[in-house]
Amino acid sequence: ELLRSNGLGAPYEDRDGPNAADNERAGPAIRSLYDKPFDIIAPEGAAGPLIFASPHSGRQYPADLLNASRLELLKLRRSEDAFIDEIFADAPENGAPLLRALFPRVFVDANREAYELDPRMFADPLPTHVNTRSARVACGLGTLARIVANGEEIYRRKLTFAEAERRIHGCYRPYHGALGGLIDSTLAEHGCAIVIDCHSMPSVGGPLDFDPGRNRTDFVLGDRYGAACAPALSHLIERFLAGRGFRVTRNNPYAGGFTTAHYGRPDRGVHVLQIEINRALYMNEALVERGSGLRVLRGEMRGLMRELAQIDPSALQSKAAKRGR
């Protein structure tokens, strides 16, 4: 049994809701992404074993990206998991930190290996440690994306490996340093850590996807076919969402990316589940604008968080942690 009665954290002030000012329509970021590539909104009260992460909702587009791109900003923005950080903004109210990237996905993708790079994008040879042969590189969606979702090329020129290094060291590594730190501290405090990696997906499979032209379900839960988290956790979330009337599938077409595969270690007490939300539920996909369903969906996710906040950490601890109790 995963659940137990559990208190909630202190109220969370939503500083980035639909009426808050942001620079989503601006060009250069107001401040350098390398000064602050992410933020963590911490619970004001006692934290539980949950961590929510949003690696693809960043919308600060630096000038060097826009100047190098052959595409208009709107086309770049369609690669975002737009507004996912708002949908999960009540995590701190429910005893969980919310880690969110501020850099956009097309600048550097935090849900990839550090060095999944396409040699066709670069003017100079890539070092031998770079993974140039992954399936994600082959389809143009490596750590630095070569294309956007509809297959259009992003860049008007070849990049240098030095540019990739700056993005990886300036944004990617700090983000994963923060996520790893949250996992380690949560594991030390509770004997387990539960990471919900928050994403959105196009409502229809794109030309480069496994399901081109097909309408998609409401939610996809990715747990690497049971390897990244306890099956009971996936079942709990699926049961909650289905009970609210949503259509839910597991691991198809998304079984979880780098974050799920790299950090998910149930034998160590680290459980990671990727959640994909159909964008048609809450936004205008063509214009990248919030829809009326966003507020409703945020309320549903708040209910899910309250359900997850009742998880008994001892049910998800490693054997070693249980022996030390």
PDB file of C-alpha atoms in Angstrom:
ATOM      1  CA  GLU A   1       0.000   0.000   0.000  1.00  0.00           C
ATOM      2  CA  LEU A   2       1.530   3.292  -1.138  1.00  0.00           C
ATOM      3  CA  LEU A   3      -0.779   5.760   0.550  1.00  0.00           C
ATOM      4  CA  ARG A   4      -1.048   7.171   3.997  1.00  0.00           C
ATOM      5  CA  SER A   5      -2.541  10.314   5.474  1.00  0.00           C
ATOM      6  CA  ASN A   6      -0.065  13.167   5.138  1.00  0.00           C
ATOM      7  CA  GLY A   7      -0.087  16.917   5.812  1.00  0.00           C
ATOM      8  CA  LEU A   8       0.362  19.414   3.012  1.00  0.00           C
ATOM      9  CA  GLY A   9       2.887  22.201   2.711  1.00  0.00           C
ATOM     10  CA  ALA A  10       2.381  25.922   3.007  1.00  0.00           C
ATOM     11  CA  PRO A  11       0.456  27.892   0.345  1.00  0.00           C
ATOM     12  CA  TYR A  12       2.325  28.675  -2.851  1.00  0.00           C
ATOM     13  CA  GLU A  13       2.081  32.035  -4.569  1.00  0.00           C
ATOM     14  CA  ASP A  14       1.853  31.540  -8.341  1.00  0.00           C
ATOM     15  CA  ARG A  15       4.269  34.104  -9.723  1.00  0.00           C
ATOM     16  CA  ASP A  16       4.085  32.920 -13.330  1.00  0.00           C
ATOM     17  CA  GLY A  17       0.408  32.388 -14.015  1.00  0.00           C
ATOM     18  CA  PRO A  18      -1.548  33.559 -17.045  1.00  0.00           C
ATOM     19  CA  ASN A  19      -1.524  37.217 -15.933  1.00  0.00           C
ATOM     20  CA  ALA A  20       2.134  37.410 -14.977  1.00  0.00           C
ATOM     21  CA  ALA A  21       4.613  39.220 -17.181  1.00  0.00           C
ATOM     22  CA  ASP A  22       7.113  37.068 -18.992  1.00  0.00           C
ATOM     23  CA  ASN A  23       9.322  37.483 -21.995  1.00  0.00           C
ATOM     24  CA  GLU A  24       7.766  34.759 -24.097  1.00  0.00           C
ATOM     25  CA  ARG A  25       7.211  37.177 -27.010  1.00  0.00           C
ATOM     26  CA  ALA A  26      10.542  38.973 -26.581  1.00  0.00           C
ATOM     27  CA  GLY A  27      13.772  38.322 -28.396  1.00  0.00           C
ATOM     28  CA  PRO A  28      16.906  38.414 -26.239  1.00  0.00           C
ATOM     29  CA  ALA A  29      16.454  37.221 -22.682  1.00  0.00           C
ATOM     30  CA  ILE A  30      16.367  39.988 -20.113  1.00  0.00           C
ATOM     31  CA  ARG A  31      19.200  38.355 -18.208  1.00  0.00           C
ATOM     32  CA  SER A  32      21.770  35.853 -19.314  1.00  0.00           C
ATOM     33  CA  LEU A  33      20.569  32.290 -19.179  1.00  0.00           C
ATOM     34  CA  TYR A  34      24.008  31.326 -18.008  1.00  0.00           C
ATOM     35  CA  ASP A  35      23.513  33.419 -14.869  1.00  0.00           C
ATOM     36  CA  LYS A  36      20.223  31.664 -14.081  1.00  0.00           C
ATOM     37  CA  PRO A  37      19.385  28.727 -16.355  1.00  0.00           C
ATOM     38  CA  PHE A  38      16.742  27.257 -14.007  1.00  0.00           C
ATOM     39  CA  ASP A  39      14.871  27.962 -10.849  1.00  0.00           C
ATOM     40  CA  ILE A  40      13.605  25.828  -7.992  1.00  0.00           C
ATOM     41  CA  ILE A  41      10.383  26.808  -6.269  1.00  0.00           C
ATOM     42  CA  ALA A  42      10.707  25.168  -2.889  1.00  0.00           C
ATOM     43  CA  PRO A  43       7.887  24.166  -0.554  1.00  0.00           C
ATOM     44  CA  GLU A  44       7.533  26.568   2.338  1.00  0.00           C
ATOM     45  CA  GLY A  45       6.634  23.777   4.724  1.00  0.00           C
ATOM     46  CA  ALA A  46       8.102  20.343   5.255  1.00  0.00           C
ATOM     47  CA  ALA A  47       9.030  18.622   2.002  1.00  0.00           C
ATOM     48  CA  GLY A  48       7.945  15.083   1.230  1.00  0.00           C
ATOM     49  CA  PRO A  49       9.569  12.543  -1.119  1.00  0.00           C
ATOM     50  CA  LEU A  50       8.167  14.135  -4.300  1.00  0.00           C
ATOM     51  CA  ILE A  51      10.057  16.246  -6.857  1.00  0.00           C
ATOM     52  CA  PHE A  52       8.451  17.793  -9.942  1.00  0.00           C
ATOM     53  CA  ALA A  53      10.675  18.735 -12.881  1.00  0.00           C
ATOM     54  CA  SER A  54       9.876  20.646 -16.079  1.00  0.00           C
ATOM     55  CA  PRO A  55      12.852  20.536 -18.471  1.00  0.00           C
ATOM     56  CA  HIS A  56      11.088  21.763 -21.628  1.00  0.00           C
ATOM     57  CA  SER A  57       8.883  24.700 -20.579  1.00  0.00           C
ATOM     58  CA  GLY A  58      11.635  27.359 -20.688  1.00  0.00           C
ATOM     59  CA  ARG A  59      10.826  30.375 -22.860  1.00  0.00           C
ATOM     60  CA  GLN A  60      13.792  32.736 -22.583  1.00  0.00           C
ATOM     61  CA  TYR A  61      15.221  32.833 -26.099  1.00  0.00           C
ATOM     62  CA  PRO A  62      18.731  34.341 -26.171  1.00  0.00           C
ATOM     63  CA  ALA A  63      19.733  36.651 -28.989  1.00  0.00           C
ATOM     64  CA  ASP A  64      22.444  34.357 -30.335  1.00  0.00           C
ATOM     65  CA  LEU A  65      19.884  31.594 -30.916  1.00  0.00           C
ATOM     66  CA  LEU A  66      17.430  33.905 -32.658  1.00  0.00           C
ATOM     67  CA  ASN A  67      20.153  35.419 -34.827  1.00  0.00           C
ATOM     68  CA  ALA A  68      21.411  31.984 -35.882  1.00  0.00           C
ATOM     69  CA  SER A  69      17.940  30.581 -36.595  1.00  0.00           C
ATOM     70  CA  ARG A  70      16.307  30.656 -39.997  1.00  0.00           C
ATOM     71  CA  LEU A  71      12.902  30.221 -38.339  1.00  0.00           C
ATOM     72  CA  GLU A  72      10.623  32.768 -36.740  1.00  0.00           C
ATOM     73  CA  LEU A  73      10.153  32.664 -32.983  1.00  0.00           C
ATOM     74  CA  LEU A  74       6.681  31.097 -33.164  1.00  0.00           C
ATOM     75  CA  LYS A  75       8.012  28.057 -35.021  1.00  0.00           C
ATOM     76  CA  LEU A  76      10.745  27.629 -32.416  1.00  0.00           C
ATOM     77  CA  ARG A  77       8.198  27.942 -29.620  1.00  0.00           C
ATOM     78  CA  ARG A  78       6.123  25.064 -30.963  1.00  0.00           C
ATOM     79  CA  SER A  79       8.901  22.770 -29.716  1.00  0.00           C
ATOM     80  CA  GLU A  80       8.319  23.944 -26.128  1.00  0.00           C
ATOM     81  CA  ASP A  81       6.300  22.033 -23.589  1.00  0.00           C
ATOM     82  CA  ALA A  82       4.574  25.374 -23.240  1.00  0.00           C
ATOM     83  CA  PHE A  83       2.974  26.294 -19.894  1.00  0.00           C
ATOM     84  CA  ILE A  84       3.700  22.901 -18.295  1.00  0.00           C
ATOM     85  CA  ASP A  85       5.414  24.746 -15.436  1.00  0.00           C
ATOM     86  CA  GLU A  86       2.101  26.547 -14.820  1.00  0.00           C
ATOM     87  CA  ILE A  87       0.071  23.348 -14.877  1.00  0.00           C
ATOM     88  CA  PHE A  88       2.302  21.902 -12.141  1.00  0.00           C
ATOM     89  CA  ALA A  89       2.780  25.193 -10.282  1.00  0.00           C
ATOM     90  CA  ASP A  90       0.968  23.926  -7.174  1.00  0.00           C
ATOM     91  CA  ALA A  91       3.642  21.339  -6.391  1.00  0.00           C
ATOM     92  CA  PRO A  92       5.229  23.459  -3.605  1.00  0.00           C
ATOM     93  CA  GLU A  93       1.798  23.860  -1.998  1.00  0.00           C
ATOM     94  CA  ASN A  94       1.733  20.097  -1.762  1.00  0.00           C
ATOM     95  CA  GLY A  95       5.142  19.595  -0.196  1.00  0.00           C
ATOM     96  CA  ALA A  96       7.239  19.177  -3.349  1.00  0.00           C
ATOM     97  CA  PRO A  97       9.855  21.368  -5.047  1.00  0.00           C
ATOM     98  CA  LEU A  98       9.296  22.390  -8.662  1.00  0.00           C
ATOM     99  CA  LEU A  99      12.448  22.523 -10.782  1.00  0.00           C
ATOM    100  CA  ARG A 100      11.968  24.274 -14.090  1.00  0.00           C
ATOM    101  CA  ALA A 101      14.378  25.077 -16.880  1.00  0.00           C
ATOM    102  CA  LEU A 102      14.336  28.680 -18.059  1.00  0.00           C
ATOM    103  CA  PHE A 103      16.240  27.958 -21.283  1.00  0.00           C
ATOM    104  CA  PRO A 104      14.207  26.765 -24.274  1.00  0.00           C
ATOM    105  CA  ARG A 105      14.346  23.216 -25.503  1.00  0.00           C
ATOM    106  CA  VAL A 106      15.665  24.203 -28.938  1.00  0.00           C
ATOM    107  CA  PHE A 107      18.632  25.942 -27.269  1.00  0.00           C
ATOM    108  CA  VAL A 108      19.676  22.819 -25.367  1.00  0.00           C
ATOM    109  CA  ASP A 109      17.581  19.794 -24.445  1.00  0.00           C
ATOM    110  CA  ALA A 110      17.917  18.676 -20.836  1.00  0.00           C
ATOM    111  CA  ASN A 111      16.160  15.376 -21.554  1.00  0.00           C
ATOM    112  CA  ARG A 112      19.067  14.046 -23.607  1.00  0.00           C
ATOM    113  CA  GLU A 113      22.557  12.826 -22.828  1.00  0.00           C
ATOM    114  CA  ALA A 114      24.958  15.718 -22.403  1.00  0.00           C
ATOM    115  CA  TYR A 115      26.615  15.049 -25.748  1.00  0.00           C
ATOM    116  CA  GLU A 116      24.102  13.658 -28.234  1.00  0.00           C
ATOM    117  CA  LEU A 117      25.131  15.804 -31.201  1.00  0.00           C
ATOM    118  CA  ASP A 118      24.572  15.647 -34.942  1.00  0.00           C
ATOM    119  CA  PRO A 119      27.867  16.153 -36.824  1.00  0.00           C
ATOM    120  CA  ARG A 120      25.909  17.618 -39.765  1.00  0.00           C
ATOM    121  CA  MET A 121      25.234  20.689 -37.615  1.00  0.00           C
ATOM    122  CA  PHE A 122      28.867  21.567 -36.955  1.00  0.00           C
ATOM    123  CA  ALA A 123      31.626  23.230 -38.910  1.00  0.00           C
ATOM    124  CA  ASP A 124      34.393  21.465 -36.976  1.00  0.00           C
ATOM    125  CA  PRO A 125      34.930  17.775 -36.142  1.00  0.00           C
ATOM    126  CA  LEU A 126      33.304  16.531 -32.945  1.00  0.00           C
ATOM    127  CA  PRO A 127      35.352  14.912 -30.146  1.00  0.00           C
ATOM    128  CA  THR A 128      35.267  11.156 -29.810  1.00  0.00           C
ATOM    129  CA  HIS A 129      33.246  11.268 -26.578  1.00  0.00           C
ATOM    130  CA  VAL A 130      30.245  12.715 -28.450  1.00  0.00           C
ATOM    131  CA  ASN A 131      27.398  10.290 -29.165  1.00  0.00           C
ATOM    132  CA  THR A 132      26.673  10.879 -32.847  1.00  0.00           C
ATOM    133  CA  ARG A 133      24.746   7.634 -33.468  1.00  0.00           C
ATOM    134  CA  SER A 134      21.759   7.675 -31.147  1.00  0.00           C
ATOM    135  CA  ALA A 135      18.256   7.371 -32.562  1.00  0.00           C
ATOM    136  CA  ARG A 136      17.506  10.883 -31.321  1.00  0.00           C
ATOM    137  CA  VAL A 137      20.487  12.313 -33.191  1.00  0.00           C
ATOM    138  CA  ALA A 138      19.448  10.442 -36.320  1.00  0.00           C
ATOM    139  CA  CYS A 139      16.052  12.128 -36.323  1.00  0.00           C
ATOM    140  CA  GLY A 140      17.544  15.577 -35.662  1.00  0.00           C
ATOM    141  CA  LEU A 141      16.559  15.915 -32.010  1.00  0.00           C
ATOM    142  CA  GLY A 142      19.786  15.589 -30.061  1.00  0.00           C
ATOM    143  CA  THR A 143      21.033  17.704 -27.177  1.00  0.00           C
ATOM    144  CA  LEU A 144      21.125  20.578 -29.647  1.00  0.00           C
ATOM    145  CA  ALA A 145      18.197  20.057 -31.976  1.00  0.00           C
ATOM    146  CA  ARG A 146      18.835  20.324 -35.704  1.00  0.00           C
ATOM    147  CA  ILE A 147      15.146  20.546 -36.578  1.00  0.00           C
ATOM    148  CA  VAL A 148      11.804  21.509 -35.056  1.00  0.00           C
ATOM    149  CA  ALA A 149       8.919  19.070 -34.753  1.00  0.00           C
ATOM    150  CA  ASN A 150       7.667  19.459 -38.332  1.00  0.00           C
ATOM    151  CA  GLY A 151      11.114  18.704 -39.743  1.00  0.00           C
ATOM    152  CA  GLU A 152      12.236  22.234 -40.627  1.00  0.00           C
ATOM    153  CA  GLU A 153      15.919  22.995 -40.136  1.00  0.00           C
ATOM    154  CA  ILE A 154      16.605  25.474 -37.331  1.00  0.00           C
ATOM    155  CA  TYR A 155      19.955  27.014 -38.251  1.00  0.00           C
ATOM    156  CA  ARG A 156      21.022  29.193 -41.148  1.00  0.00           C
ATOM    157  CA  ARG A 157      24.683  28.280 -40.600  1.00  0.00           C
ATOM    158  CA  LYS A 158      26.903  25.588 -39.140  1.00  0.00           C
ATOM    159  CA  LEU A 159      27.582  25.783 -35.422  1.00  0.00           C
ATOM    160  CA  THR A 160      30.911  25.281 -33.701  1.00  0.00           C
ATOM    161  CA  PHE A 161      31.509  22.694 -31.024  1.00  0.00           C
ATOM    162  CA  ALA A 162      32.520  25.569 -28.722  1.00  0.00           C
ATOM    163  CA  GLU A 163      28.945  26.887 -28.993  1.00  0.00           C
ATOM    164  CA  ALA A 164      27.585  23.494 -27.975  1.00  0.00           C
ATOM    165  CA  GLU A 165      29.982  23.364 -25.034  1.00  0.00           C
ATOM    166  CA  ARG A 166      28.821  26.773 -23.820  1.00  0.00           C
ATOM    167  CA  ARG A 167      25.207  25.684 -23.854  1.00  0.00           C
ATOM    168  CA  ILE A 168      25.934  22.343 -22.197  1.00  0.00           C
ATOM    169  CA  HIS A 169      28.096  23.835 -19.449  1.00  0.00           C
ATOM    170  CA  GLY A 170      25.964  26.946 -19.051  1.00  0.00           C
ATOM    171  CA  CYS A 171      22.491  25.378 -18.986  1.00  0.00           C
ATOM    172  CA  TYR A 172      22.429  21.590 -19.219  1.00  0.00           C
ATOM    173  CA  ARG A 173      24.913  20.736 -16.479  1.00  0.00           C
ATOM    174  CA  PRO A 174      23.518  23.252 -13.940  1.00  0.00           C
ATOM    175  CA  TYR A 175      19.998  21.902 -14.509  1.00  0.00           C
ATOM    176  CA  HIS A 176      21.090  18.315 -13.921  1.00  0.00           C
ATOM    177  CA  GLY A 177      23.240  19.367 -10.994  1.00  0.00           C
ATOM    178  CA  ALA A 178      20.115  20.834  -9.420  1.00  0.00           C
ATOM    179  CA  LEU A 179      17.997  17.764 -10.172  1.00  0.00           C
ATOM    180  CA  GLY A 180      20.669  15.411  -8.852  1.00  0.00           C
ATOM    181  CA  GLY A 181      20.988  17.512  -5.712  1.00  0.00           C
ATOM    182  CA  LEU A 182      17.235  17.412  -5.098  1.00  0.00           C
ATOM    183  CA  ILE A 183      17.210  13.642  -5.545  1.00  0.00           C
ATOM    184  CA  ASP A 184      20.156  13.121  -3.185  1.00  0.00           C
ATOM    185  CA  SER A 185      18.731  15.322  -0.435  1.00  0.00           C
ATOM    186  CA  THR A 186      15.265  13.795  -0.739  1.00  0.00           C
ATOM    187  CA  LEU A 187      16.719  10.291  -0.673  1.00  0.00           C
ATOM    188  CA  ALA A 188      18.711  11.120   2.447  1.00  0.00           C
ATOM    189  CA  GLU A 189      15.648  12.589   4.182  1.00  0.00           C
ATOM    190  CA  HIS A 190      12.997  10.026   3.257  1.00  0.00           C
ATOM    191  CA  GLY A 191      14.842   6.929   2.077  1.00  0.00           C
ATOM    192  CA  CYS A 192      13.244   7.352  -1.355  1.00  0.00           C
ATOM    193  CA  ALA A 193      12.716  10.011  -3.999  1.00  0.00           C
ATOM    194  CA  ILE A 194       9.855  10.242  -6.490  1.00  0.00           C
ATOM    195  CA  VAL A 195      10.533  12.373  -9.567  1.00  0.00           C
ATOM    196  CA  ILE A 196       7.641  13.335 -11.825  1.00  0.00           C
ATOM    197  CA  ASP A 197       9.180  14.535 -15.091  1.00  0.00           C
ATOM    198  CA  CYS A 198       6.563  16.833 -16.619  1.00  0.00           C
ATOM    199  CA  HIS A 199       6.063  17.168 -20.382  1.00  0.00           C
ATOM    200  CA  SER A 200       3.492  17.873 -23.059  1.00  0.00           C
ATOM    201  CA  MET A 201       2.981  16.307 -26.477  1.00  0.00           C
ATOM    202  CA  PRO A 202       1.403  17.430 -29.743  1.00  0.00           C
ATOM    203  CA  SER A 203      -2.191  16.269 -30.065  1.00  0.00           C
ATOM    204  CA  VAL A 204      -1.405  14.579 -33.404  1.00  0.00           C
ATOM    205  CA  GLY A 205       1.710  12.565 -34.219  1.00  0.00           C
ATOM    206  CA  GLY A 206       4.137  14.515 -36.397  1.00  0.00           C
ATOM    207  CA  PRO A 207       5.852  13.412 -39.600  1.00  0.00           C
ATOM    208  CA  LEU A 208       8.942  12.234 -37.708  1.00  0.00           C
ATOM    209  CA  ASP A 209       7.057  10.472 -34.898  1.00  0.00           C
ATOM    210  CA  PHE A 210       6.128   6.811 -34.555  1.00  0.00           C
ATOM    211  CA  ASP A 211       2.439   7.699 -35.017  1.00  0.00           C
ATOM    212  CA  PRO A 212       2.303  10.245 -37.857  1.00  0.00           C
ATOM    213  CA  GLY A 213      -1.121  11.766 -38.392  1.00  0.00           C
ATOM    214  CA  ARG A 214      -2.747   9.875 -35.518  1.00  0.00           C
ATOM    215  CA  ASN A 215      -4.743  11.564 -32.764  1.00  0.00           C
ATOM    216  CA  ARG A 216      -3.179  10.961 -29.394  1.00  0.00           C
ATOM    217  CA  THR A 217      -4.495  10.012 -26.006  1.00  0.00           C
ATOM    218  CA  ASP A 218      -4.805  12.539 -23.162  1.00  0.00           C
ATOM    219  CA  PHE A 219      -1.900  11.294 -21.041  1.00  0.00           C
ATOM    220  CA  VAL A 220       1.070   9.028 -21.630  1.00  0.00           C
ATOM    221  CA  LEU A 221       2.907   7.683 -18.590  1.00  0.00           C
ATOM    222  CA  GLY A 222       6.487   6.639 -19.288  1.00  0.00           C
ATOM    223  CA  ASP A 223       8.248   4.392 -16.787  1.00  0.00           C
ATOM    224  CA  ARG A 224      10.659   2.595 -19.150  1.00  0.00           C
ATOM    225  CA  TYR A 225       8.328  -0.396 -19.129  1.00  0.00           C
ATOM    226  CA  GLY A 226       8.523  -0.692 -15.356  1.00  0.00           C
ATOM    227  CA  ALA A 227      12.289  -0.237 -15.061  1.00  0.00           C
ATOM    228  CA  ALA A 228      12.292   3.382 -13.809  1.00  0.00           C
ATOM    229  CA  CYS A 229       9.776   3.248 -10.958  1.00  0.00           C
ATOM    230  CA  ALA A 230       7.714   0.883  -8.874  1.00  0.00           C
ATOM    231  CA  PRO A 231       4.738  -0.440 -10.879  1.00  0.00           C
ATOM    232  CA  ALA A 232       2.468   0.573  -8.021  1.00  0.00           C
ATOM    233  CA  LEU A 233       3.374   4.232  -8.605  1.00  0.00           C
ATOM    234  CA  SER A 234       2.491   4.085 -12.311  1.00  0.00           C
ATOM    235  CA  HIS A 235      -0.726   2.274 -11.452  1.00  0.00           C
ATOM    236  CA  LEU A 236      -1.677   4.860  -8.831  1.00  0.00           C
ATOM    237  CA  ILE A 237      -1.281   7.754 -11.281  1.00  0.00           C
ATOM    238  CA  GLU A 238      -3.023   5.900 -14.109  1.00  0.00           C
ATOM    239  CA  ARG A 239      -5.934   5.001 -11.855  1.00  0.00           C
ATOM    240  CA  PHE A 240      -6.311   8.600 -10.673  1.00  0.00           C
ATOM    241  CA  LEU A 241      -6.287  10.059 -14.189  1.00  0.00           C
ATOM    242  CA  ALA A 242      -8.625   7.436 -15.621  1.00  0.00           C
ATOM    243  CA  GLY A 243     -10.963   8.049 -12.701  1.00  0.00           C
ATOM    244  CA  ARG A 244     -11.111  11.709 -13.740  1.00  0.00           C
ATOM    245  CA  GLY A 245     -12.229  10.723 -17.225  1.00  0.00           C
ATOM    246  CA  PHE A 246      -8.902  10.995 -19.042  1.00  0.00           C
ATOM    247  CA  ARG A 247      -7.637   8.517 -21.615  1.00  0.00           C
ATOM    248  CA  VAL A 248      -4.297   7.151 -20.411  1.00  0.00           C
ATOM    249  CA  THR A 249      -1.679   4.890 -21.975  1.00  0.00           C
ATOM    250  CA  ARG A 250       1.707   3.726 -20.766  1.00  0.00           C
ATOM    251  CA  ASN A 251       4.995   3.900 -22.655  1.00  0.00           C
ATOM    252  CA  ASN A 252       3.450   4.469 -26.083  1.00  0.00           C
ATOM    253  CA  PRO A 253       4.607   6.528 -27.891  1.00  0.00           C
ATOM    254  CA  TYR A 254       6.800   7.833 -25.035  1.00  0.00           C
ATOM    255  CA  ALA A 255       8.475   5.430 -22.627  1.00  0.00           C
ATOM    256  CA  GLY A 256      10.604   8.117 -20.959  1.00  0.00           C
ATOM    257  CA  GLY A 257      13.714   9.981 -22.044  1.00  0.00           C
ATOM    258  CA  PHE A 258      17.163  10.504 -20.582  1.00  0.00           C
ATOM    259  CA  THR A 259      15.919  11.723 -17.199  1.00  0.00           C
ATOM    260  CA  THR A 260      13.736   8.669 -16.667  1.00  0.00           C
ATOM    261  CA  ALA A 261      16.393   6.221 -17.822  1.00  0.00           C
ATOM    262  CA  HIS A 262      19.334   7.876 -16.062  1.00  0.00           C
ATOM    263  CA  TYR A 263      17.845   8.622 -12.647  1.00  0.00           C
ATOM    264  CA  GLY A 264      15.199   5.915 -12.296  1.00  0.00           C
ATOM    265  CA  ARG A 265      16.718   3.364  -9.896  1.00  0.00           C
ATOM    266  CA  PRO A 266      13.914   1.717  -7.920  1.00  0.00           C
ATOM    267  CA  ASP A 267      16.446  -0.620  -6.297  1.00  0.00           C
ATOM    268  CA  ARG A 268      18.050   2.500  -4.738  1.00  0.00           C
ATOM    269  CA  GLY A 269      14.709   4.034  -3.839  1.00  0.00           C
ATOM    270  CA  VAL A 270      14.708   6.537  -6.736  1.00  0.00           C
ATOM    271  CA  HIS A 271      11.496   6.340  -8.765  1.00  0.00           C
ATOM    272  CA  VAL A 272      11.080   8.420 -11.919  1.00  0.00           C
ATOM    273  CA  LEU A 273       7.983   8.660 -14.075  1.00  0.00           C
ATOM    274  CA  GLN A 274       7.551  10.804 -17.182  1.00  0.00           C
ATOM    275  CA  ILE A 275       4.114  12.286 -17.722  1.00  0.00           C
ATOM    276  CA  GLU A 276       3.073  13.599 -21.149  1.00  0.00           C
ATOM    277  CA  ILE A 277      -0.040  15.760 -21.484  1.00  0.00           C
ATOM    278  CA  ASN A 278      -1.908  16.247 -24.753  1.00  0.00           C
ATOM    279  CA  ARG A 279      -1.549  19.942 -25.657  1.00  0.00           C
ATOM    280  CA  ALA A 280      -5.056  20.122 -27.075  1.00  0.00           C
ATOM    281  CA  LEU A 281      -6.342  19.826 -23.501  1.00  0.00           C
ATOM    282  CA  TYR A 282      -5.037  23.230 -22.497  1.00  0.00           C
ATOM    283  CA  MET A 283      -3.585  25.355 -25.306  1.00  0.00           C
ATOM    284  CA  ASN A 284      -3.802  26.595 -28.887  1.00  0.00           C
ATOM    285  CA  GLU A 285      -0.977  24.579 -30.416  1.00  0.00           C
ATOM    286  CA  ALA A 286      -0.628  26.661 -33.582  1.00  0.00           C
ATOM    287  CA  LEU A 287      -0.338  30.004 -31.774  1.00  0.00           C
ATOM    288  CA  VAL A 288       1.280  28.691 -28.547  1.00  0.00           C
ATOM    289  CA  GLU A 289      -1.357  30.406 -26.437  1.00  0.00           C
ATOM    290  CA  ARG A 290      -3.026  29.334 -23.217  1.00  0.00           C
ATOM    291  CA  GLY A 291      -6.519  27.874 -23.582  1.00  0.00           C
ATOM    292  CA  SER A 292      -9.466  27.773 -21.238  1.00  0.00           C
ATOM    293  CA  GLY A 293      -8.601  24.213 -20.298  1.00  0.00           C
ATOM    294  CA  LEU A 294      -5.339  25.208 -18.620  1.00  0.00           C
ATOM    295  CA  ARG A 295      -6.993  26.297 -15.390  1.00  0.00           C
ATOM    296  CA  VAL A 296      -9.082  23.138 -15.296  1.00  0.00           C
ATOM    297  CA  LEU A 297      -6.064  20.926 -15.963  1.00  0.00           C
ATOM    298  CA  ARG A 298      -4.061  22.699 -13.287  1.00  0.00           C
ATOM    299  CA  GLY A 299      -6.834  21.857 -10.839  1.00  0.00           C
ATOM    300  CA  GLU A 300      -6.731  18.215 -11.880  1.00  0.00           C
ATOM    301  CA  MET A 301      -2.957  18.103 -11.384  1.00  0.00           C
ATOM    302  CA  ARG A 302      -3.422  19.693  -7.976  1.00  0.00           C
ATOM    303  CA  GLY A 303      -5.689  16.772  -7.117  1.00  0.00           C
ATOM    304  CA  LEU A 304      -3.068  14.327  -8.357  1.00  0.00           C
ATOM    305  CA  MET A 305      -0.427  16.021  -6.228  1.00  0.00           C
ATOM    306  CA  ARG A 306      -2.612  15.670  -3.152  1.00  0.00           C
ATOM    307  CA  GLU A 307      -2.988  11.986  -3.918  1.00  0.00           C
ATOM    308  CA  LEU A 308       0.751  11.565  -4.367  1.00  0.00           C
ATOM    309  CA  ALA A 309       1.468  13.542  -1.192  1.00  0.00           C
ATOM    310  CA  GLN A 310      -0.156  10.724   0.753  1.00  0.00           C
ATOM    311  CA  ILE A 311       2.380   8.151  -0.392  1.00  0.00           C
ATOM    312  CA  ASP A 312       4.073   6.333   2.444  1.00  0.00           C
ATOM    313  CA  PRO A 313       7.825   6.676   1.746  1.00  0.00           C
ATOM    314  CA  SER A 314       8.558   3.342   3.400  1.00  0.00           C
ATOM    315  CA  ALA A 315       6.666   1.574   0.601  1.00  0.00           C
ATOM    316  CA  LEU A 316       9.181   2.866  -1.967  1.00  0.00           C
ATOM    317  CA  GLN A 317      12.429   2.726  -0.019  1.00  0.00           C
ATOM    318  CA  SER A 318      15.331   0.545  -1.030  1.00  0.00           C
ATOM    319  CA  LYS A 319      16.030  -2.607   0.934  1.00  0.00           C
ATOM    320  CA  ALA A 320      19.095  -0.960   2.447  1.00  0.00           C
ATOM    321  CA  ALA A 321      17.058   2.032   3.628  1.00  0.00           C
ATOM    322  CA  LYS A 322      14.448  -0.246   5.150  1.00  0.00           C
ATOM    323  CA  ARG A 323      17.140  -2.182   7.007  1.00  0.00           C
ATOM    324  CA  GLY A 324      18.404   1.075   8.497  1.00  0.00           C
ATOM    325  CA  ARG A 325      15.040   2.084   9.897  1.00  0.00           C
TER     326      ARG A 325
END
